Short mmCIF file of C-alpha atoms in Angstrom, two decimals:
data_model
loop_
_atom_site.label_atom_id
_atom_site.label_comp_id
_atom_site.label_asym_id
_atom_site.label_seq_id
_atom_site.Cartn_x
_atom_site.Cartn_y
_atom_site.Cartn_z
CA MET A 1 -162.32 23.13 -80.66
CA SER A 2 -162.09 21.98 -76.93
CA SER A 3 -163.66 18.63 -75.74
CA PRO A 4 -165.94 18.29 -72.87
CA TYR A 5 -163.11 16.53 -71.03
CA SER A 6 -160.78 19.73 -71.44
CA SER A 7 -163.53 22.08 -70.23
CA THR A 8 -164.15 20.01 -66.96
CA LEU A 9 -160.18 20.19 -66.40
CA VAL A 10 -159.87 23.81 -66.73
CA HIS A 11 -163.00 24.05 -64.42
CA ARG A 12 -161.34 21.90 -62.05
CA GLU A 13 -157.98 23.93 -62.17
CA ARG A 14 -159.68 27.21 -61.36
CA GLY A 15 -161.62 25.67 -58.45
CA SER A 16 -158.53 24.55 -57.03
CA GLU A 17 -156.91 27.88 -57.37
CA THR A 18 -159.64 29.78 -55.63
CA SER A 19 -159.56 26.89 -52.82
CA SER A 20 -155.67 27.56 -52.72
CA GLY A 21 -155.96 31.24 -52.30
CA ALA A 22 -158.63 31.24 -49.61
CA PHE A 23 -156.46 28.45 -47.42
CA PHE A 24 -153.51 30.80 -47.56
CA MET A 25 -155.37 33.97 -46.77
CA ILE A 26 -156.86 32.04 -43.57
CA ALA A 27 -153.53 30.80 -42.59
CA THR A 28 -151.88 34.26 -42.74
CA ILE A 29 -154.74 35.54 -40.85
CA LEU A 30 -154.20 33.15 -38.08
CA LEU A 31 -150.39 33.64 -38.00
CA GLY A 32 -150.89 37.08 -37.28
CA PHE A 33 -152.84 36.15 -34.28
CA ALA A 34 -150.24 33.90 -33.18
CA VAL A 35 -147.70 36.44 -33.49
CA GLY A 36 -149.73 38.87 -31.76
CA ILE A 37 -150.52 36.66 -28.71
CA GLY A 38 -146.79 35.64 -28.35
CA ALA A 39 -145.87 39.21 -28.23
CA ILE A 40 -148.31 39.90 -25.61
CA PHE A 41 -146.89 36.68 -23.55
CA SER A 42 -143.26 37.97 -23.89
CA VAL A 43 -144.18 41.42 -22.59
CA LEU A 44 -145.99 39.89 -19.46
CA MET A 45 -142.78 37.56 -18.79
CA TRP A 46 -140.49 40.13 -19.18
CA SER A 47 -142.47 42.30 -16.76
CA ASP A 48 -142.61 39.37 -14.00
CA ALA A 49 -139.05 38.84 -14.30
CA HIS A 50 -138.26 42.09 -13.86
CA ASN A 51 -140.39 42.49 -10.78
CA ALA A 52 -138.93 39.29 -9.51
CA ARG A 53 -135.27 40.92 -9.67
CA ASP A 54 -136.25 43.97 -8.08
CA GLN A 55 -137.80 42.04 -5.04
CA ALA A 56 -134.59 39.84 -4.62
CA ALA A 57 -132.52 42.94 -4.63
CA HIS A 58 -134.57 44.34 -2.22
CA THR A 59 -134.81 41.43 -0.02
CA ALA A 60 -131.01 41.04 -0.12
CA ASN A 61 -130.30 44.79 0.64
CA VAL A 62 -132.76 44.35 3.80
CA SER A 63 -131.09 41.17 4.89
CA ALA A 64 -127.71 42.74 4.70
CA GLY A 65 -129.02 45.87 6.71
CA THR A 66 -130.31 43.68 9.49
CA GLN A 67 -127.15 41.61 10.03
CA HIS A 68 -125.15 42.66 13.00
CA SER A 69 -121.33 42.47 13.53
CA MET A 70 -120.08 40.33 16.29
CA PRO A 71 -116.63 40.38 17.87
CA GLY A 72 -114.19 38.27 16.05
CA MET A 73 -115.98 38.30 12.64
CA ASP A 74 -116.12 40.42 10.04
CA MET A 75 -119.43 40.78 8.66
CA SER A 76 -118.37 41.95 5.27
CA THR A 77 -117.09 38.49 4.37
CA MET A 78 -120.81 37.20 4.55
CA SER A 79 -122.00 36.54 1.17
CA THR A 80 -125.25 38.74 0.33
CA SER A 81 -125.11 38.17 -3.56
CA ALA A 82 -124.11 35.42 -6.01
CA ALA A 83 -121.13 37.91 -6.95
CA SER A 84 -119.43 37.50 -3.62
CA SER A 85 -120.25 33.87 -2.90
CA THR A 86 -118.60 33.00 -6.24
CA GLY A 87 -115.89 35.71 -6.31
CA ALA A 88 -112.27 34.51 -6.04
CA LEU A 89 -111.09 34.40 -2.28
CA THR A 90 -107.77 35.65 -1.29
CA SER A 91 -105.59 33.30 0.47
CA TYR A 92 -103.01 34.88 3.03
CA ALA A 93 -101.08 31.50 3.69
CA GLY A 94 -97.69 31.96 4.48
CA ALA A 95 -97.76 35.78 5.17
CA ALA A 96 -94.91 36.83 7.59
CA PRO A 97 -93.08 39.97 8.94
CA GLU A 98 -89.43 40.15 8.25
CA ASN A 99 -88.57 38.88 11.56
CA ALA A 100 -90.67 35.82 11.45
CA ASP A 101 -87.99 33.61 12.27
CA ALA A 102 -87.22 35.56 15.47
CA LEU A 103 -90.86 35.83 16.35
CA ALA A 104 -90.82 31.80 16.19
CA ALA A 105 -88.02 31.49 18.47
CA ALA A 106 -89.34 33.74 20.97
CA HIS A 107 -92.68 32.17 21.00
CA GLN A 108 -93.66 30.23 23.90
CA PRO A 109 -95.10 27.01 22.79
CA TYR A 110 -98.32 25.68 23.58
CA PRO A 111 -97.77 22.90 26.51
CA ALA A 112 -98.11 19.40 24.82
CA ASP A 113 -97.31 17.39 27.84
CA LEU A 114 -100.38 15.54 29.30
CA PRO A 115 -101.31 17.22 32.73
CA ALA A 116 -101.94 15.07 35.50
CA ALA A 117 -105.38 13.87 36.39
CA PRO A 118 -106.84 15.10 39.71
CA PRO A 119 -107.23 12.89 42.55
CA GLY A 120 -110.23 11.67 44.03
CA PRO A 121 -113.70 10.62 42.59
CA VAL A 122 -114.63 13.86 41.15
CA ALA A 123 -112.48 16.09 38.59
CA ASP A 124 -113.49 19.93 38.83
CA VAL A 125 -113.03 21.58 35.69
CA ASN A 126 -113.25 25.27 35.31
CA LEU A 127 -113.46 26.86 31.66
CA ALA A 128 -113.53 30.55 30.99
CA LEU A 129 -114.72 31.71 27.55
CA THR A 130 -113.45 35.21 26.56
CA ASP A 131 -112.55 37.32 23.55
CA ILE A 132 -109.21 37.39 23.07
CA THR A 133 -106.09 38.42 20.23
CA ILE A 134 -103.98 35.45 19.69
CA GLN A 135 -101.10 34.67 17.29
CA VAL A 136 -101.87 31.83 14.90
CA ALA A 137 -98.14 32.05 13.03
CA PRO A 138 -95.22 34.45 13.69
CA GLY A 139 -96.37 37.88 13.67
CA VAL A 140 -99.99 36.81 12.48
CA ARG A 141 -102.60 38.11 14.88
CA TYR A 142 -105.98 37.03 14.96
CA ALA A 143 -109.33 38.44 16.81
CA ALA A 144 -110.39 35.04 18.40
CA TRP A 145 -113.50 33.91 20.40
CA ALA A 146 -111.60 31.63 22.53
CA TRP A 147 -110.38 30.52 26.36
CA ALA A 148 -108.84 32.35 28.87
CA GLY A 149 -105.36 31.21 27.84
CA GLY A 150 -106.17 31.20 24.10
CA ALA A 151 -106.58 28.49 21.58
CA PRO A 152 -106.87 25.67 22.23
CA GLY A 153 -108.42 25.46 25.63
CA PRO A 154 -106.75 23.71 28.33
CA VAL A 155 -106.15 20.00 28.19
CA ILE A 156 -108.33 18.22 30.34
CA HIS A 157 -106.97 14.93 31.84
CA VAL A 158 -109.54 12.76 33.97
CA ARG A 159 -109.47 8.99 34.77
CA GLN A 160 -111.95 6.32 33.48
CA GLY A 161 -115.01 6.37 35.60
CA GLN A 162 -114.40 9.55 37.19
CA LEU A 163 -117.17 12.19 37.78
CA VAL A 164 -116.41 15.44 35.62
CA LYS A 165 -118.10 18.40 37.03
CA ILE A 166 -117.78 21.24 34.35
CA THR A 167 -118.14 25.08 35.24
CA LEU A 168 -118.23 27.19 32.24
CA THR A 169 -118.23 31.10 32.80
CA ASN A 170 -118.85 33.17 29.70
CA LYS A 171 -116.73 36.44 29.75
CA GLY A 172 -117.39 37.06 26.15
CA ALA A 173 -119.55 39.38 24.09
CA ILE A 174 -122.28 36.87 23.20
CA PRO A 175 -123.67 33.75 24.19
CA HIS A 176 -121.43 30.61 24.19
CA SER A 177 -121.52 26.86 25.59
CA VAL A 178 -119.46 23.96 25.74
CA ASP A 179 -120.02 20.50 24.17
CA PHE A 180 -117.98 17.63 25.23
CA HIS A 181 -117.81 14.46 23.07
CA ALA A 182 -116.53 12.31 25.89
CA ALA A 183 -120.06 12.86 27.66
CA ARG A 184 -122.99 10.74 27.33
CA ILE A 185 -125.39 13.43 28.44
CA ALA A 186 -128.73 15.09 27.05
CA PRO A 187 -127.26 18.06 25.10
CA ASP A 188 -130.49 20.16 25.49
CA LYS A 189 -129.89 19.96 29.16
CA ALA A 190 -126.27 20.36 29.38
CA PHE A 191 -125.10 22.23 26.16
CA GLY A 192 -127.10 25.14 26.38
CA ASP A 193 -126.11 28.60 25.74
CA VAL A 194 -124.48 30.66 28.63
CA LEU A 195 -125.21 34.33 28.17
CA PRO A 196 -122.58 36.77 28.71
CA GLY A 197 -121.15 37.28 32.45
CA LYS A 198 -123.15 34.06 33.56
CA SER A 199 -121.94 30.53 34.51
CA VAL A 200 -123.47 27.00 34.41
CA SER A 201 -122.18 24.01 35.64
CA TYR A 202 -123.24 19.91 34.98
CA THR A 203 -121.45 16.69 35.50
CA PHE A 204 -120.96 13.67 33.51
CA ARG A 205 -119.57 10.40 34.11
CA ALA A 206 -115.76 9.56 31.99
CA THR A 207 -117.29 6.16 31.28
CA ASP A 208 -115.21 5.89 27.91
CA PRO A 209 -111.47 6.02 27.73
CA GLY A 210 -109.67 8.10 24.83
CA VAL A 211 -109.07 11.35 23.48
CA PHE A 212 -112.10 13.46 22.63
CA MET A 213 -112.78 17.10 21.61
CA TYR A 214 -114.86 19.72 23.68
CA HIS A 215 -116.03 22.85 21.80
CA CYS A 216 -118.60 25.64 21.79
CA GLY A 217 -121.72 24.27 20.47
CA THR A 218 -123.61 27.65 19.90
CA LYS A 219 -124.72 28.48 16.48
CA PRO A 220 -123.24 28.83 14.01
CA VAL A 221 -120.93 26.32 15.22
CA LEU A 222 -118.86 26.50 12.39
CA MET A 223 -117.76 29.85 13.26
CA HIS A 224 -117.48 29.44 17.32
CA ILE A 225 -114.99 26.55 16.66
CA ALA A 226 -113.12 28.10 13.65
CA ASN A 227 -112.91 31.14 16.26
CA GLY A 228 -110.72 29.12 18.67
CA MET A 229 -113.37 27.62 20.85
CA TYR A 230 -112.10 24.08 20.91
CA GLY A 231 -109.50 21.81 23.15
CA ALA A 232 -108.70 18.11 24.14
CA ILE A 233 -110.13 15.97 26.94
CA VAL A 234 -108.08 12.61 27.83
CA VAL A 235 -109.94 9.88 29.43
CA GLU A 236 -107.32 7.71 31.00
CA PRO A 237 -108.11 4.11 30.50
CA LYS A 238 -108.19 1.98 33.64
CA PRO A 239 -104.71 0.84 34.62
CA GLY A 240 -103.25 -2.53 33.02
CA MET A 241 -105.34 -1.37 29.65
CA LEU A 242 -102.39 0.11 27.93
CA PRO A 243 -98.55 -0.41 28.50
CA LYS A 244 -97.05 2.43 30.32
CA ALA A 245 -95.98 5.46 28.18
CA ASP A 246 -92.68 7.24 29.04
CA LYS A 247 -93.87 10.47 27.39
CA ASN A 248 -97.50 11.64 26.84
CA TYR A 249 -98.28 14.55 24.30
CA VAL A 250 -101.56 15.79 23.25
CA LEU A 251 -101.82 17.52 19.78
CA VAL A 252 -104.99 19.40 18.64
CA GLY A 253 -105.25 20.26 14.92
CA SER A 254 -107.24 22.97 13.50
CA GLU A 255 -107.60 25.30 10.60
CA TRP A 256 -107.76 29.28 10.51
CA TYR A 257 -109.73 31.24 8.15
CA LEU A 258 -108.63 34.79 7.82
CA ASP A 259 -110.23 37.79 6.30
CA SER A 260 -106.68 39.58 6.09
CA ASP A 261 -102.96 38.93 6.46
CA GLY A 262 -103.00 39.66 10.32
CA LEU A 263 -99.93 41.38 10.01
CA GLN A 264 -100.87 45.32 10.47
CA LYS A 265 -104.05 44.56 12.59
CA PRO A 266 -105.81 41.41 14.01
CA ALA A 267 -107.53 39.09 11.23
CA GLN A 268 -111.18 38.02 11.79
CA PHE A 269 -112.89 35.23 10.63
CA SER A 270 -113.98 34.73 6.86
CA GLN A 271 -116.99 32.73 6.39
CA ASP A 272 -116.56 32.24 2.63
CA LYS A 273 -113.33 30.78 2.84
CA ALA A 274 -114.35 28.47 5.61
CA HIS A 275 -117.46 27.19 3.57
CA ALA A 276 -115.11 26.98 0.59
CA ARG A 277 -112.50 24.77 3.10
CA MET A 278 -109.78 27.09 2.13
CA PRO A 279 -107.88 27.88 5.24
CA ASP A 280 -104.83 30.15 5.64
CA TRP A 281 -103.21 28.26 8.33
CA MET A 282 -103.59 24.76 9.72
CA THR A 283 -101.86 24.10 13.16
CA PHE A 284 -101.25 21.81 15.73
CA ASN A 285 -102.18 23.26 19.26
CA GLY A 286 -103.15 26.76 17.77
CA TYR A 287 -99.83 28.13 16.25
CA ALA A 288 -98.25 27.11 12.89
CA GLY A 289 -95.04 25.16 13.15
CA GLN A 290 -94.25 25.82 17.03
CA TYR A 291 -93.00 22.45 17.44
CA VAL A 292 -90.19 23.16 14.75
CA LYS A 293 -88.57 25.81 16.63
CA HIS A 294 -89.60 23.89 19.99
CA PRO A 295 -89.30 20.28 19.50
CA LEU A 296 -91.05 17.83 21.55
CA THR A 297 -88.55 15.32 23.08
CA ALA A 298 -87.90 11.65 24.10
CA LYS A 299 -85.02 9.33 24.72
CA PRO A 300 -84.07 6.51 22.47
CA GLY A 301 -86.10 3.54 23.14
CA GLU A 302 -88.80 5.41 25.12
CA LEU A 303 -92.34 4.78 24.60
CA VAL A 304 -94.00 7.99 23.21
CA ARG A 305 -97.84 8.08 23.25
CA PHE A 306 -99.64 10.89 21.07
CA TRP A 307 -103.22 11.87 21.96
CA VAL A 308 -104.62 13.49 18.76
CA VAL A 309 -107.51 15.54 18.36
CA ASP A 310 -108.83 17.44 14.96
CA ALA A 311 -110.59 20.18 15.99
CA GLY A 312 -111.49 20.91 12.47
CA PRO A 313 -113.94 22.46 12.23
CA SER A 314 -113.92 20.93 8.41
CA ILE A 315 -110.88 19.22 7.23
CA ASP A 316 -109.80 15.54 8.37
CA MET A 317 -106.17 15.04 9.36
CA ASP A 318 -103.78 12.22 8.30
CA PHE A 319 -101.47 11.63 11.21
CA HIS A 320 -97.71 10.32 10.29
CA ILE A 321 -94.38 10.63 11.79
CA VAL A 322 -91.69 10.74 9.13
CA GLY A 323 -88.96 8.04 9.62
CA THR A 324 -90.99 5.52 11.73
CA LEU A 325 -93.80 3.49 11.77
CA LEU A 326 -96.71 4.15 14.33
CA ASP A 327 -96.08 0.72 16.49
CA THR A 328 -99.61 0.89 17.72
CA ALA A 329 -102.67 2.81 16.67
CA TYR A 330 -105.71 3.37 18.23
CA PRO A 331 -108.07 4.92 15.69
CA PHE A 332 -111.13 6.88 16.51
CA ALA A 333 -109.93 6.63 20.21
CA ASP A 334 -111.20 3.22 20.59
CA MET A 335 -108.70 2.05 23.43
CA ASN A 336 -109.75 -1.64 23.28
CA PRO A 337 -106.34 -3.49 22.59
CA ALA A 338 -107.98 -5.86 20.51
CA HIS A 339 -108.97 -3.37 17.96
CA ALA A 340 -105.63 -1.59 17.86
CA LEU A 341 -103.39 -1.48 14.54
CA ASN A 342 -99.76 -2.26 14.51
CA ASN A 343 -97.07 -1.22 12.41
CA VAL A 344 -98.96 1.48 10.23
CA GLN A 345 -97.65 4.35 8.21
CA THR A 346 -100.63 7.09 8.38
CA VAL A 347 -104.09 6.86 10.05
CA PRO A 348 -106.85 9.33 9.36
CA VAL A 349 -108.12 11.46 12.22
CA PRO A 350 -111.61 12.71 11.27
CA ALA A 351 -112.77 16.41 11.89
CA GLY A 352 -114.03 16.32 15.39
CA GLY A 353 -112.75 12.94 16.18
CA GLY A 354 -109.45 11.68 18.04
CA ALA A 355 -106.98 8.78 17.85
CA VAL A 356 -104.14 7.60 20.02
CA PHE A 357 -100.57 6.74 18.59
CA ASP A 358 -97.69 4.58 20.30
CA VAL A 359 -94.19 5.00 19.17
CA LYS A 360 -90.65 3.78 20.20
CA ILE A 361 -87.85 5.19 18.17
CA ASP A 362 -84.20 3.69 18.84
CA GLU A 363 -82.13 5.92 16.53
CA PRO A 364 -81.56 9.32 17.69
CA GLY A 365 -82.66 11.86 15.12
CA LEU A 366 -85.12 14.56 14.17
CA TYR A 367 -88.45 13.05 13.48
CA PRO A 368 -91.10 15.10 11.69
CA PHE A 369 -94.84 14.47 12.88
CA VAL A 370 -97.38 16.09 10.12
CA SER A 371 -100.91 15.54 8.76
CA HIS A 372 -99.70 13.84 5.70
CA SER A 373 -102.23 16.02 3.42
CA PHE A 374 -99.17 17.97 2.55
CA THR A 375 -101.06 21.25 2.12
CA ALA A 376 -101.65 21.27 5.49
CA VAL A 377 -97.55 21.00 6.12
CA ASP A 378 -97.24 24.14 4.01
CA GLN A 379 -99.71 25.70 6.22
CA GLY A 380 -97.96 24.99 9.34
CA GLN A 381 -99.30 21.57 10.48
CA VAL A 382 -96.08 19.91 11.24
CA GLY A 383 -93.81 19.43 14.57
CA LEU A 384 -90.58 17.87 15.41
CA LEU A 385 -90.03 14.74 17.74
CA ASN A 386 -86.16 15.25 18.74
CA VAL A 387 -85.01 11.53 20.02
CA GLY A 388 -81.85 11.88 21.92
CA ASN A 389 -81.20 15.55 21.98
CA VAL A 390 -79.64 15.96 18.81
CA GLU A 391 -78.50 19.10 17.52
CA GLY A 392 -79.76 21.14 14.31
CA THR A 393 -83.48 21.51 12.95
CA MET A 394 -85.37 20.62 9.85
CA SER A 395 -88.66 21.09 8.18
CA HIS A 396 -90.47 18.76 6.04
#
């Protein structure tokens, strides 16, 4: 016989089971609603993503279709998708024909000797920009935007305080300009674009001594410099500021970014490689290793002055002469003797900057001058200073 207590317990248990069943039924219904709503949101998000992808692809195709090819540039190297911008880049470093050695020996080297400064109060400088096929290494041709004589442009030598009158004539197919790092002048007034077939003139006072870069400043500047539109201007300090040099040499460092090896047809500019800072060749005065086959010269005990510019467009130079120290260095082309460095081994020259180096070597021999970033040496930024007219050659 059950007690009142046991009857109450059974009633409570049955009531509990009924409440639990109702709870689980409601939870199941709510869960079903949640799954359904989640599925609807997933479909909507997929649809938005699909439409966005299609729109992006359409925009990329339209952009690619509206690009215009320009002389000296292969637009196929321009990135129009993530795949082309992140894909492997091909290096043509070291490409050479079988007769490369003979071609190097026959090459007429760029004249590194500092030319004389013009007399009188005004230095008239005439520059002509043009599209021209050049060689950047033995047998390696490149479709450059450069100067009438190739790349780099002519060395300009003026005296501190002289008025410099620049006349630029554009003989190329697209607009160009010329920007002088030695000038203190409003660039919007002097460095404007010059249309094909047109000329422009402006003047500036060469108030600051040193060695400076000049280059085309038309957008995209990276492309115009990399295609050969650069050079050096030496502003000689006033008499008595520096010791007299027996030899003066001008070196302009630069990088070349090629879309092919340049052996069968002229190579053109690769923007992808330029953005990756992956040059195929690096040079002094526009041609790989030209001063190895055709060394610069000096007599024992002579003071040799190197006026060095790094045209870049992107990679710094670390100037060094093997077998000696830089007796006096004027970093950043600061010609104040109180700021000079003495007896240093290697001095950086930044892209777009310059420096001046004095060396005096007593022992005859072959002394390589390099950028001590040795990838640059392997890619051609190396030359020899032959002291004492010794026989033979070497590479470093």
